Coordinates of C-alpha atoms in Angstrom, one line a residue:
M28 CA 100.0 -81.8 7.6
I29 CA 100.0 -80.8 11.3
E30 CA 100.4 -83.1 14.2
T31 CA 99.6 -82.2 17.7
E32 CA 99.7 -84.4 20.8
R33 CA 96.5 -86.2 20.0
L34 CA 95.5 -85.0 16.5
L35 CA 96.4 -85.2 12.9
L36 CA 95.3 -82.4 10.6
R37 CA 95.5 -82.5 6.8
P38 CA 94.0 -80.2 4.2
I39 CA 90.4 -81.1 3.5
G40 CA 89.9 -83.1 0.4
L41 CA 87.3 -85.1 -1.4
D42 CA 88.0 -88.1 0.9
D43 CA 86.5 -86.0 3.7
V44 CA 83.1 -85.3 2.1
A45 CA 81.2 -88.1 3.9
D46 CA 82.5 -87.1 7.3
C47 CA 81.9 -83.4 6.6
T48 CA 78.4 -84.1 5.5
A49 CA 77.6 -85.9 8.8
L50 CA 79.3 -83.0 10.7
W51 CA 77.6 -80.1 9.0
G52 CA 74.3 -82.0 8.7
D53 CA 74.0 -82.5 12.5
P54 CA 71.5 -80.0 14.1
A55 CA 73.5 -80.2 17.4
T56 CA 76.6 -78.9 15.6
M57 CA 74.9 -76.1 13.8
G58 CA 73.3 -74.2 16.7
F59 CA 75.7 -71.3 16.6
I60 CA 76.7 -71.4 12.9
G61 CA 75.1 -69.6 10.0
N62 CA 71.3 -69.6 10.4
G63 CA 71.5 -72.5 12.8
Q64 CA 70.2 -75.0 10.3
P65 CA 72.0 -78.2 9.2
L66 CA 73.6 -78.1 5.7
S67 CA 72.4 -80.3 2.9
A68 CA 74.8 -82.7 1.1
E69 CA 74.9 -80.2 -1.8
E70 CA 75.9 -77.3 0.5
V71 CA 78.7 -79.4 2.1
W72 CA 79.9 -80.4 -1.4
S73 CA 80.2 -76.7 -2.3
R74 CA 81.8 -75.9 1.0
T75 CA 84.4 -78.7 0.5
L76 CA 85.2 -77.4 -3.0
R77 CA 85.6 -73.8 -1.6
H78 CA 88.0 -75.1 1.0
I79 CA 90.1 -77.0 -1.6
G80 CA 90.0 -73.8 -3.7
H81 CA 91.4 -71.8 -0.8
W82 CA 94.4 -74.0 -0.7
H83 CA 95.1 -73.6 -4.4
A84 CA 94.3 -69.9 -4.7
L85 CA 95.5 -68.5 -1.4
G86 CA 97.9 -71.1 0.1
Y87 CA 95.8 -71.7 3.1
G88 CA 92.4 -73.3 3.9
Y89 CA 90.8 -75.9 6.2
W90 CA 92.2 -79.1 7.6
A91 CA 90.2 -82.2 8.4
V92 CA 91.0 -83.1 12.1
R93 CA 91.3 -86.7 13.1
E94 CA 92.4 -88.5 16.3
T95 CA 95.8 -89.9 16.0
A96 CA 94.9 -92.9 18.1
N97 CA 92.1 -94.3 16.0
G98 CA 91.8 -92.0 12.9
G99 CA 88.3 -90.9 14.0
F100 CA 87.0 -87.7 12.4
V101 CA 86.9 -84.9 14.9
G102 CA 85.9 -81.9 12.8
D103 CA 87.5 -79.2 10.7
V104 CA 89.5 -76.1 11.5
G105 CA 91.3 -73.6 9.3
F106 CA 91.4 -70.2 7.5
Q107 CA 89.4 -68.7 4.8
T108 CA 88.9 -65.3 3.2
L109 CA 85.3 -64.9 2.3
R110 CA 84.9 -61.2 1.8
R111 CA 81.7 -61.4 3.8
A112 CA 79.1 -58.7 3.5
I113 CA 79.7 -57.8 7.1
E114 CA 79.7 -54.4 8.8
P115 CA 82.3 -53.3 9.6
S116 CA 84.3 -55.3 7.0
L117 CA 86.9 -57.9 8.0
G118 CA 88.9 -56.9 4.9
D119 CA 91.1 -59.6 3.5
R120 CA 92.4 -60.9 6.8
P121 CA 92.4 -64.7 7.0
E122 CA 89.4 -65.7 9.1
I123 CA 89.8 -68.7 11.4
G124 CA 87.0 -71.1 12.1
W125 CA 86.5 -74.4 13.8
V126 CA 83.7 -77.0 14.1
L127 CA 83.8 -80.2 16.0
A128 CA 81.5 -83.2 15.9
A129 CA 79.2 -83.4 18.9
A130 CA 80.9 -86.6 20.1
A131 CA 84.3 -84.9 20.0
Q132 CA 83.3 -81.8 22.1
G133 CA 84.4 -81.3 25.6
R134 CA 87.7 -83.1 25.3
G135 CA 90.0 -80.2 24.5
F136 CA 90.3 -81.1 20.8
A137 CA 89.1 -77.7 19.5
R138 CA 91.7 -75.8 21.5
E139 CA 94.5 -78.3 20.5
A140 CA 93.6 -78.2 16.8
V141 CA 93.2 -74.4 16.8
A142 CA 96.6 -74.0 18.6
G143 CA 98.3 -76.3 16.0
V144 CA 96.8 -74.3 13.1
L145 CA 97.9 -71.0 14.6
D146 CA 101.4 -72.3 15.0
W147 CA 101.3 -73.2 11.3
A148 CA 99.9 -69.7 10.5
D149 CA 102.6 -67.9 12.4
A150 CA 105.2 -69.7 10.3
H151 CA 103.4 -69.6 6.9
L152 CA 100.9 -66.8 6.6
S153 CA 102.1 -63.3 5.6
A154 CA 99.1 -61.6 7.2
D155 CA 99.9 -59.4 10.2
E156 CA 96.8 -60.7 12.0
T157 CA 94.0 -63.1 11.7
C158 CA 90.4 -62.7 12.8
C159 CA 87.3 -64.7 13.7
I160 CA 83.6 -63.9 14.3
I161 CA 81.6 -65.7 17.0
R162 CA 78.0 -65.3 18.1
P163 CA 77.9 -63.6 21.5
A164 CA 76.0 -66.6 23.1
H165 CA 78.6 -69.1 22.0
A166 CA 80.6 -69.1 25.2
R167 CA 82.6 -72.2 24.4
S168 CA 84.0 -70.8 21.2
I169 CA 84.7 -67.5 22.8
R170 CA 86.7 -69.2 25.6
I171 CA 88.7 -71.1 22.9
A172 CA 89.4 -68.0 20.9
E173 CA 90.6 -66.1 24.0
A174 CA 92.7 -69.0 25.2
V175 CA 94.7 -69.0 22.0
G176 CA 95.3 -65.3 21.9
Y177 CA 92.2 -63.7 20.1
Q178 CA 91.0 -60.5 21.6
R179 CA 87.6 -58.8 21.1
T180 CA 87.8 -55.9 18.8
G181 CA 84.1 -55.0 18.6
T182 CA 80.9 -56.2 17.2
A183 CA 79.7 -56.6 13.6
R184 CA 76.4 -57.1 11.8
Y185 CA 76.3 -60.1 9.5
G186 CA 72.9 -60.6 8.0
A187 CA 70.4 -60.4 10.8
A188 CA 73.0 -61.5 13.4
S189 CA 75.2 -59.5 15.7
M190 CA 78.7 -61.1 15.9
E191 CA 81.6 -60.6 18.2
V192 CA 84.8 -59.9 16.2
F193 CA 88.2 -61.1 17.5
A194 CA 91.7 -60.5 16.2
R195 CA 95.1 -62.0 16.9
P196 CA 98.4 -60.6 15.8
R197 CA 100.8 -63.0 14.1
G198 CA 103.2 -64.6 16.6
F199 CA 101.0 -63.8 19.7
Q200 CA 101.9 -66.2 22.5
S201 CA 98.6 -67.5 23.9
R202 CA 97.8 -68.1 27.5
L203 CA 97.1 -71.8 27.0
L204 CA 98.0 -74.0 24.1
I205 CA 97.8 -77.4 25.7
P206 CA 94.3 -78.8 26.3
T207 CA 93.1 -79.4 29.9
S208 CA 91.5 -82.6 31.0

């Protein structure tokens, strides 16, 4: 588990399926993710099992993010190694990702959760660096990535989409870890 100032993060489990189904099924959430279409309950079930499997096979994965004050579901954040068919390849570097429910956006939760996960990664992952891919038009996610120490390393082709690739060396001290009001 990870605790930040306002959030509690615990590895995603079967108890999170209903919240994740609502999150990933929301068209407002999916605009910059995958093909931009909401996921079905079946797809979210498979995704949840993949996240659980990451923890068992690789020792890292995704956390369900909840508000400490009321237990409300905020979203999910974590690492995965997908061996994507992306050019150029990301290799086996852990890839960080984050998704917040529409109601939780704009409150600094993403930056706070990502910073907490990166603190955990610096202490527990053996990888020299982690990476992420973000659509060029997703300015909010790019700002979050840069605020916690990710730097653009180039672009990549993933399916029909062009993606910005970011990398962060282990132990990098970010410019801003505390959310702003």
